Amino acid sequence: MSNEDQNKENLNKETYLELYHDLLLIRRSEEQLAKSYAAGMIHGACHTYVGEEAVATGVCAHLRQDDAVFSTHRGHGHALAKGVPPREVIAELYGRETGCSRGRGGSMHLFSPEVGMMGTSGIVGPTILQATGAGYSFSLLKTDRVAVVFFGDGAVNNGAFHEGINLATIWKLPVLFVCENNMYATEVPFAYASGNPDVGNRGPAYGLPSVIVDGNDVLAVYAAAGEAVRRARAGEGPTLIECKTYRTRAHSEGMRDAGYRTQEEVDAWKARDPIDLYRAYLLEHNLAAEDDMQEIEADVQAIVEHAAEFAQNSPWPDPATATNYIYSENNSQDHEEVQHA
Amino acid sequence: MSNEDQNKENLNKETYLELYHDLLLIRRSEEQLAKSYAAGMIHGACHTYVGEEAVATGVCAHLRQDDAVFSTHRGHGHALAKGVPPREVIAELYGRETGCSRGRGGSMHLFSPEVGMMGTSGIVGPTILQATGAGYSFSLLKTDRVAVVFFGDGAVNNGAFHEGINLATIWKLPVLFVCENNMYATEVPFAYASGNPDVGNRGPAYGLPSVIVDGNDVLAVYAAAGEAVRRARAGEGPTLIECKTYRTRAHSEGMRDAGYRTQEEVDAWKARDPIDLYRAYLLEHNLAAEDDMQEIEADVQAIVEHAAEFAQNSPWPDPATATNYIYSENNSQDHEEVQHA
Amino acid sequence: MREITFMEATREALDSAMAKDPSIFVVGEGIGARGGNFTTTLGLYEKYGPERLRDTPISERGFVGMCTGAAMTGTRPIVDFMFLDFILDAMGELINQVSKIQYMSSGRLKMPLLLRGCIGIGGAAATHHSGNYYPIFAHIPGFRVVLPTNAYDAKGLFATALQSDDPVLFLEHKNLIFNKGPVPDEEYTIPFGKARITREGDAATVVALSSMVDKTLAACDKLAKEGISIEVIDPRTIAPLDIDTILASVHKTGRLLIVDETFAPCGVGAEISAQVTAQGFDDLDAPIMRLNGLHTPTPYSPPLEAAIVPNKESIEQAIRDLLAE
Amino acid sequence: MREITFMEATREALDSAMAKDPSIFVVGEGIGARGGNFTTTLGLYEKYGPERLRDTPISERGFVGMCTGAAMTGTRPIVDFMFLDFILDAMGELINQVSKIQYMSSGRLKMPLLLRGCIGIGGAAATHHSGNYYPIFAHIPGFRVVLPTNAYDAKGLFATALQSDDPVLFLEHKNLIFNKGPVPDEEYTIPFGKARITREGDAATVVALSSMVDKTLAACDKLAKEGISIEVIDPRTIAPLDIDTILASVHKTGRLLIVDETFAPCGVGAEISAQVTAQGFDDLDAPIMRLNGLHTPTPYSPPLEAAIVPNKESIEQAIRDLLAE
Ligand SMILES: Cc1ncc(C[n+]2csc(CCOP(=O)(O)OP(=O)(O)O)c2C)c(N)n1
Ligand SMILES: Cc1ncc(C[n+]2csc(CCOP(=O)(O)OP(=O)(O)O)c2C)c(N)n1
Ligand SMILES: [Mg+2]
Ligand SMILES: [Mg+2]
């Protein structure tokens, strides 16, 4: 797998298998969503995470439910890795009342505060700042909770990146800034859009530690995130982690995926599929048995199929509730109204 | 003076004296404005440039009238160095129709496009982006004009710094980003507000050249700006220059100047007054004679006194013109209205 | 006359202006080789190259501020926001700089900055991709705000915007940009501040904005079958606003309804109502009514989304209510 | 009763809330040891320390976004903008995030974010330090917008803002914050959405906002000497807006003038006019009038600045014109 195999800590078997489970759960869910999109079950945009699963999986493996994750327009994988049930994610994209945002959000607005999924955003940038604020809460409240934000290479050229990282650094906030550098913002190459082709070498400009990691190597991500989470919980401040990875499907489902990258490039990255690499690695090093993995594969398959059925059979939101939840004061009252409606 | 004396190019006498003239013109104008403020002649805020004159002087000495300068709330010195007549600057702060912004702007909104003074801003940040845009015009129009923006250390933590520098870098625009690091944003120390105490070491994070210069050494600023202007005119792209300097008066006139910096610190910087240092340096190296400088001192004194008189005797804007100039279409027409008013 | 889409019409105006004036350039995400997410610049990159069709990083504030400086120094920038929602990150540049620089420089600087973006609710785009926000720009002095509603107007109004030395917001509703309509081959301009009387009538006046025009016309067709004749006015620009045409119509009909997809509070309908009340009070035979989208963020789920936007039926009902007053 | 300034009154409310609730913190430039450019936090740094009175870099977008995330995760942030003008760099966070997160999370997240800043034209502050902008926040769903006009209201409304789980804009006019008035020692709250009838009368109703209240009262004193009795209403909050109190007054007087320092187009006066026309049409004996500051950036020079803002004389004239209708 990656050439840093030697300096990989040894994990217990459960952990190895849980990582495999999470990787697969994201992949199969995304494949289901792609199918659902093609079938017209998804009404708005749908940005899949296929090819990047190792990042969310390797980072979230270190998080507790009371830690906070903030994400992007490409957020299904982060939500699943943080523990949002697949059925709630799929139901949300189906626009149903049983979705994690009760059908208000769709693909780009996944909220599940109960499990620490604090939201994805259709706007690039803001969640970098919100994670900084969660870090502020956690440190003001004297807890050891941590906040994590996942963002793309496209967000790096945005002022939110600059201001958020500086604020977290000067106040030593418990935040992980995880950049998923998949080399493109839609079709605009990061190498064109930024004067510096790397992100993980920018720590010195801000005064925080930063690293560049192979984002298709779940164990490399796991190791880097583990150290960053340790620092954050210990009150040692934020870390910037760049994960070099690749999106193997179109920017969003149904979108033309040509003219900006070569087939060779796509194939080369597919050959480094994070799940295939990891599966092979586990077998090669006898860290898990073929049956273990087949069992997981069957479980995940079942979970995702049931989730899709659940979504399919879920009710639509009641149009009479369209203006609920705007103001906190009115929320309960709005519910009333709805019942009487 | 500074320990880089040796690597200072030799300039001709005129240049040495012009620099002295400009330094002094800014200093005396600011001293006049401080007096005028105390006398109630200035109606809004007034941020003086006393102690930082070497930066505007050393940079603008390289500029042609068709080059563009963008500045900040502390912009009197930049306007004067770019060639705005002192009477128009003082009259503007007096709120008179003869001011460079016809009394519309005051201290923080100095416009004199005729001499390439493209504006100061009461808002910290935007002019960094506007200078980038001037650079875009100059390169699209295939000219060798350059754009310069002066900004404080306070602007460095703002997203405008990040986005502007990146855009200028990826498109190789002819822009000088000149940071006047006077160690404080009002009373907030840069060492507190930024995770990185320096600015001139941030070039690598963006992919452009950056330097740290003694901002109280006019010849050091002159040398650094000369190279940056050469690069810009040659199409080699932008440069980031940090000038370490100090504001020896209060953040703004009439404002309490205590509680955030020590008297020792202020005195230490006053001992490195850029004008005293430069005057001593010229004499010491026989680059100019005492009479030359006394002549300049007398000239400048006279210019500033006449400028203040001019402002004092200038007419107020006609209230009937208060809504002129909002839309280009209406400008001439508005004038009409006024005449018939 | 040949029929082309709204977007093809604006592209024609853009292409001929760029061919004539080398100082025009466009910035935005995906507006280069890709030709724009909404095909705003399709085919132009091949003609005018990367410097004039400039793909940008995701730096909305940055490139708006950059284009502000460019407009001050001899070029004519066009910012293509794709979705107008993204303009909000540049509000400081727009309200504190763009709208004020001509004034603060006493007219010695111009601000030929054209800002375009797609607006509107539809297609389950959810709350970050369905903003309208035009009342904000009508509130702030210094802007021209254009809401084209058909291919013919789109070409002529865009041509005018390309010639303006003032900052112009050209706001294209997602549900309209691929509608076809007759458009002359030759160049023409349509002045700002001239409303279009889209349908003549005498029972009541309906002022409809952007995507509401077609829906209103559909409702009026239905009412016409009952012999109810409604006058429909499309202001086309809300800053400047052609209040005279509206007043003249109300003078004739005595009744006014304003239909707008976006929020009622401090909106365009409120402004029109206030002006007509102040200047046309004696013409009014009934209270002025407004029909707006609900005052809420935009939900994703189709049944919720449909519930917050006026439609043919709710417009028809609002007109009947107005006539019953 | 003892008299203290408007700003002292808000500071009292802030201090007692911070003493009770350790999750409240304030961010802004100079709000730490310095106590705030406008003394908003004077003396609190010594009591509550740097973590709860957090001096910030000049990162308005950054710390607004940060406080958005903080409000989502168990603390109660207060953003002190000093001059409200600086809020514009954070508009994307406010309109796309702050105002929408409760809705998008179906009410499972709250947004207890208090945003305060000084507004208003005066003192030759020029166009970057004299913004009002409140109609923008009244237009967007999700915000509470407070315009306190005296020390008593300032304390009670600020106390309510400190308890709200919705985002609140608390907008303090520079010309009012150092005015003194009677203020009880004990804590009290004033609900949002309840207007104050500042002066009773029957000839006409004047709704005045922010700094216009005192100027309107002065004009009314003058008119009273001629036996002209005017009712003056201070809405105190424009979102929610207490339209019922305004309607009841117009029912009595039959005439309405709205006086507002800021821009007329798509402003609060337009909204009030539109609502009263729609709901109180039959009560109107004359057209509803608006008196606003001129639709222009704010000039620096005192004679120009004075020319763009309504004053006692222009308000008096506007009332006379309304009565003559
Ligand atoms: C502020 C803003 N500008 C533009 C967009 C439109 N947009 C949506 S996704 C995207 C590309 C994002 O690229 P990146 O951050 O690298 O994430 P990726 O899609 O590669 O995962 C853009 C430009 C947006 N959502 N927000
Ligand atoms: C966006 C914005 N936020 C806050 C302010 C208020 N303000 C005016 S000057 C200043 C400090 C600026 O510091 P710096 O950039 O270092 O310039 P200096 O005054 O030191 O020359 C601040 C915070 C402002 N003008 N603009
Ligand atoms: Mg990317
Ligand atoms: Mg400074």
Short mmCIF file of N, CA and C in Angstrom, two decimals, chain C residues 107-157:
data_model
loop_
_atom_site.label_atom_id
_atom_site.label_comp_id
_atom_site.label_asym_id
_atom_site.label_seq_id
_atom_site.Cartn_x
_atom_site.Cartn_y
_atom_site.Cartn_z
N GLY C 107 -17.63 61.70 -9.19
CA GLY C 107 -17.90 61.40 -10.59
C GLY C 107 -16.69 61.33 -11.48
N ARG C 108 -15.50 61.42 -10.89
CA ARG C 108 -14.29 61.36 -11.74
C ARG C 108 -13.89 59.92 -12.01
N LEU C 109 -14.43 58.99 -11.27
CA LEU C 109 -14.28 57.58 -11.60
C LEU C 109 -15.65 57.04 -12.02
N LYS C 110 -15.64 56.12 -12.96
CA LYS C 110 -16.89 55.45 -13.38
C LYS C 110 -16.88 54.03 -12.83
N MET C 111 -18.00 53.34 -12.89
CA MET C 111 -18.06 51.98 -12.36
C MET C 111 -18.81 51.06 -13.33
N PRO C 112 -18.20 50.83 -14.51
CA PRO C 112 -18.85 49.98 -15.52
C PRO C 112 -18.69 48.50 -15.17
N LEU C 113 -19.39 48.09 -14.15
CA LEU C 113 -19.28 46.72 -13.64
C LEU C 113 -20.63 46.03 -13.82
N LEU C 114 -20.62 44.95 -14.59
CA LEU C 114 -21.84 44.20 -14.86
C LEU C 114 -21.81 42.91 -14.04
N LEU C 115 -22.83 42.75 -13.19
CA LEU C 115 -22.91 41.59 -12.30
C LEU C 115 -24.10 40.76 -12.73
N ARG C 116 -23.88 39.50 -13.07
CA ARG C 116 -25.00 38.66 -13.49
C ARG C 116 -25.03 37.37 -12.70
N GLY C 117 -26.23 36.85 -12.49
CA GLY C 117 -26.35 35.59 -11.79
C GLY C 117 -27.76 35.07 -11.92
N CYS C 118 -27.90 33.76 -11.74
CA CYS C 118 -29.21 33.14 -11.83
C CYS C 118 -29.89 33.16 -10.48
N ILE C 119 -31.14 33.55 -10.51
CA ILE C 119 -31.94 33.67 -9.29
C ILE C 119 -33.10 32.68 -9.33
N GLY C 120 -33.79 32.61 -8.21
CA GLY C 120 -35.10 31.99 -8.24
C GLY C 120 -35.22 30.63 -7.62
N ILE C 121 -36.45 30.34 -7.24
CA ILE C 121 -36.82 29.10 -6.57
C ILE C 121 -37.27 28.09 -7.62
N GLY C 122 -36.77 26.85 -7.50
CA GLY C 122 -37.20 25.82 -8.44
C GLY C 122 -36.22 24.68 -8.51
N GLY C 123 -36.71 23.53 -8.91
CA GLY C 123 -35.83 22.39 -9.14
C GLY C 123 -35.19 21.83 -7.88
N ALA C 124 -35.83 22.05 -6.72
CA ALA C 124 -35.30 21.51 -5.48
C ALA C 124 -33.83 21.88 -5.29
N ALA C 125 -33.51 23.14 -5.65
CA ALA C 125 -32.12 23.60 -5.51
C ALA C 125 -31.78 23.90 -4.05
N ALA C 126 -32.81 24.00 -3.23
CA ALA C 126 -32.64 24.26 -1.78
C ALA C 126 -32.09 25.66 -1.51
N THR C 127 -31.90 25.93 -0.24
CA THR C 127 -31.81 27.33 0.19
C THR C 127 -30.50 28.04 -0.17
N HIS C 128 -29.49 27.31 -0.59
CA HIS C 128 -28.25 28.00 -0.98
C HIS C 128 -28.14 28.20 -2.49
N HIS C 129 -29.16 27.80 -3.20
CA HIS C 129 -29.12 27.94 -4.67
C HIS C 129 -30.47 28.40 -5.21
N SER C 130 -31.17 29.24 -4.47
CA SER C 130 -32.48 29.71 -4.95
C SER C 130 -32.78 31.12 -4.48
N GLY C 131 -31.74 31.88 -4.21
CA GLY C 131 -31.94 33.24 -3.71
C GLY C 131 -32.42 34.19 -4.79
N ASN C 132 -33.10 35.25 -4.36
CA ASN C 132 -33.49 36.33 -5.26
C ASN C 132 -32.77 37.63 -4.88
N TYR C 133 -33.03 38.12 -3.68
CA TYR C 133 -32.23 39.19 -3.08
C TYR C 133 -32.25 40.53 -3.80
N TYR C 134 -32.99 40.66 -4.90
CA TYR C 134 -32.91 41.94 -5.63
C TYR C 134 -33.43 43.14 -4.86
N PRO C 135 -34.38 42.96 -3.89
CA PRO C 135 -34.80 44.17 -3.17
C PRO C 135 -33.64 44.84 -2.42
N ILE C 136 -32.66 44.06 -2.02
CA ILE C 136 -31.51 44.64 -1.32
C ILE C 136 -30.80 45.64 -2.23
N PHE C 137 -30.65 45.29 -3.49
CA PHE C 137 -29.91 46.17 -4.40
C PHE C 137 -30.75 47.36 -4.85
N ALA C 138 -32.07 47.20 -4.80
CA ALA C 138 -32.93 48.35 -5.10
C ALA C 138 -32.93 49.33 -3.92
N HIS C 139 -32.67 48.82 -2.74
CA HIS C 139 -32.64 49.67 -1.54
C HIS C 139 -31.39 50.56 -1.50
N ILE C 140 -30.29 50.02 -1.97
CA ILE C 140 -29.00 50.71 -1.89
C ILE C 140 -28.82 51.66 -3.08
N PRO C 141 -28.48 52.92 -2.86
CA PRO C 141 -28.27 53.82 -3.99
C PRO C 141 -27.02 53.42 -4.78
N GLY C 142 -27.09 53.59 -6.09
CA GLY C 142 -25.92 53.38 -6.93
C GLY C 142 -26.02 52.23 -7.91
N PHE C 143 -27.00 51.36 -7.73
CA PHE C 143 -27.11 50.19 -8.60
C PHE C 143 -28.23 50.34 -9.63
N ARG C 144 -28.08 49.65 -10.74
CA ARG C 144 -29.15 49.41 -11.70
C ARG C 144 -29.52 47.94 -11.57
N VAL C 145 -30.79 47.63 -11.47
CA VAL C 145 -31.21 46.25 -11.22
C VAL C 145 -32.21 45.81 -12.30
N VAL C 146 -31.81 44.79 -13.05
CA VAL C 146 -32.57 44.35 -14.22
C VAL C 146 -33.12 42.95 -13.99
N LEU C 147 -34.43 42.78 -14.25
CA LEU C 147 -35.09 41.48 -14.12
C LEU C 147 -35.74 41.11 -15.45
N PRO C 148 -34.94 40.61 -16.40
CA PRO C 148 -35.51 40.31 -17.72
C PRO C 148 -36.42 39.08 -17.65
N THR C 149 -37.45 39.07 -18.51
CA THR C 149 -38.42 37.98 -18.41
C THR C 149 -38.62 37.22 -19.71
N ASN C 150 -37.99 37.66 -20.79
CA ASN C 150 -38.14 36.93 -22.06
C ASN C 150 -36.92 37.17 -22.92
N ALA C 151 -36.79 36.38 -23.98
CA ALA C 151 -35.57 36.41 -24.80
C ALA C 151 -35.37 37.78 -25.46
N TYR C 152 -36.44 38.37 -25.95
CA TYR C 152 -36.30 39.66 -26.64
C TYR C 152 -35.76 40.72 -25.67
N ASP C 153 -36.40 40.84 -24.52
CA ASP C 153 -35.95 41.83 -23.53
C ASP C 153 -34.55 41.51 -23.04
N ALA C 154 -34.25 40.22 -22.87
CA ALA C 154 -32.95 39.83 -22.34
C ALA C 154 -31.83 40.37 -23.23
N LYS C 155 -32.00 40.24 -24.54
CA LYS C 155 -30.94 40.71 -25.44
C LYS C 155 -30.80 42.23 -25.38
N GLY C 156 -31.92 42.92 -25.43
CA GLY C 156 -31.87 44.38 -25.45
C GLY C 156 -31.43 44.98 -24.13
N LEU C 157 -31.86 44.39 -23.04
CA LEU C 157 -31.47 44.91 -21.73
C LEU C 157 -30.02 44.58 -21.43
#
